[in-house]
Amino acid sequence: MNSTRATQLLWLAIACTTVGSSTGCMTFTKHAIPATRLPHQFEAPSKCNLNPINFAMLAGTFPSEQLLDTGDVLAITVQGLIPLDPKELPPIISSQATLAQVYYPPMGVVDSPSYGLPIHVQADGSLQLPLVKPIQVRGLTLSQAAEKIRQTYVTEELVKEGNDHVNATILRTRVNRVMVLREDASLEAANVIRRGETVLHKRGSAEVIDLPAYESDVLHALVATGGLPGVDAYNEVWVLRKSLMQDGDQVSIQNRVANGDSPSDIIRDLPAHVEAIRLPLKLCPDEPVPFAQQDVVLHEGDVVYIEPRRDEYFYTGGLLPGGQIPLPRDEDIDILEAIALAQGSVGGLGGTQSTSILRAGAGIGNVIPPSRVLILRKLPDGQQLAIRIDLTEAMRNPKERIRIMAGDYVMMHYKPGETFTNSALNFFNLNYTVIN
């Protein structure tokens, strides 16, 4: 009995020491702000209130009939003159019966007529036709260009009235070559990723595409390269205008890329004279669309960039398994959902599986679940704010279940009474073992 009594006193001293050692946590959580009193300016902004824009706004507005310009290739015939002999017709390029897998092949879509002489629209916007001076067709429709060609040949008395039929069709439309850089997951190598898993490494994609002049916009560029940004990217698209970049800017960007700088940091640090247009894909209700139609129209050399969500994580510790957990992009999660994502359990042993508690040496008497959560939230000025949550109250009061935001540290702890009770249970369990 003396040995048993000494053992009891020893474990009672250990229990008191354990409770006393928790005063540091008690002091820290005591000065933390209760979740129900958290000022609104420190709350996580809601993502559920964002509405997707009308994605048709990402398509440019173009004239109903194409206007000719440099780069267009026309198939032209002038009765009795071009071609002089029907046997001299160029080879007929048969059009494809079905849509090609690659919608925008190099140099544009081939939509060839059954006959005609291929003529390029020159850099100055003119057509070089036989026996006449260059004919300016820039800004004209096909019918207007055909009429101008007819009048030119009639004026030069190369064809006669009544025998002056001219036919002009587009053999190949001009294209704008743009680059699309995506740092979201590739559809070709898509893997099933659980909601709470963290992707620490992935490879983006880059494509150079040729967009027909009257389909050269952000919407067609996205459709041709995999669609809208994935959930691992922000709900926005960046457009970089090459026409506003100078040689020194391109060299600087190339040097930063060679040094391994983040593409998103490079884009955000562009000089003021380089235009980087942000196109958000979701907005708050009644929020005006912050871009115009000319912003979505792409030009030769433009870059379309989709930025990954690199900093959209929260971190766990304390009685929760330590980890870095990605936040959902399009929905809010509260503290209870955050604990579930961290593989914890509200009301469970230590917030984790009981087997892990036993392996951690917490003892078989650790049956009182922890109900104290501390959130450390980073503030814009670099400081941090401690927020205290009572999980027992959070089960009843929705105001206690605050939203989690990127950068939060979520730590689960025992309250002093819970620590003492578990210590006492451990003591009685051990006492029972010694007596028997």
XYZ file of C-alpha atoms in Angstrom, residues 252-253 255-266 269 310:
16
model
C 14.791 42.537 -68.426
C 11.945 40.022 -68.469
C 16.846 37.905 -67.483
C 14.349 37.481 -64.656
C 12.985 34.315 -66.224
C 16.564 32.989 -66.553
C 17.146 33.752 -62.852
C 14.132 31.631 -61.903
C 11.813 34.429 -60.789
C 8.126 33.617 -60.515
C 6.153 34.533 -63.672
C 3.442 36.115 -61.519
C 6.025 38.335 -59.780
C 7.492 39.335 -63.148
C 6.558 44.189 -61.573
C 0.486 29.805 -54.950
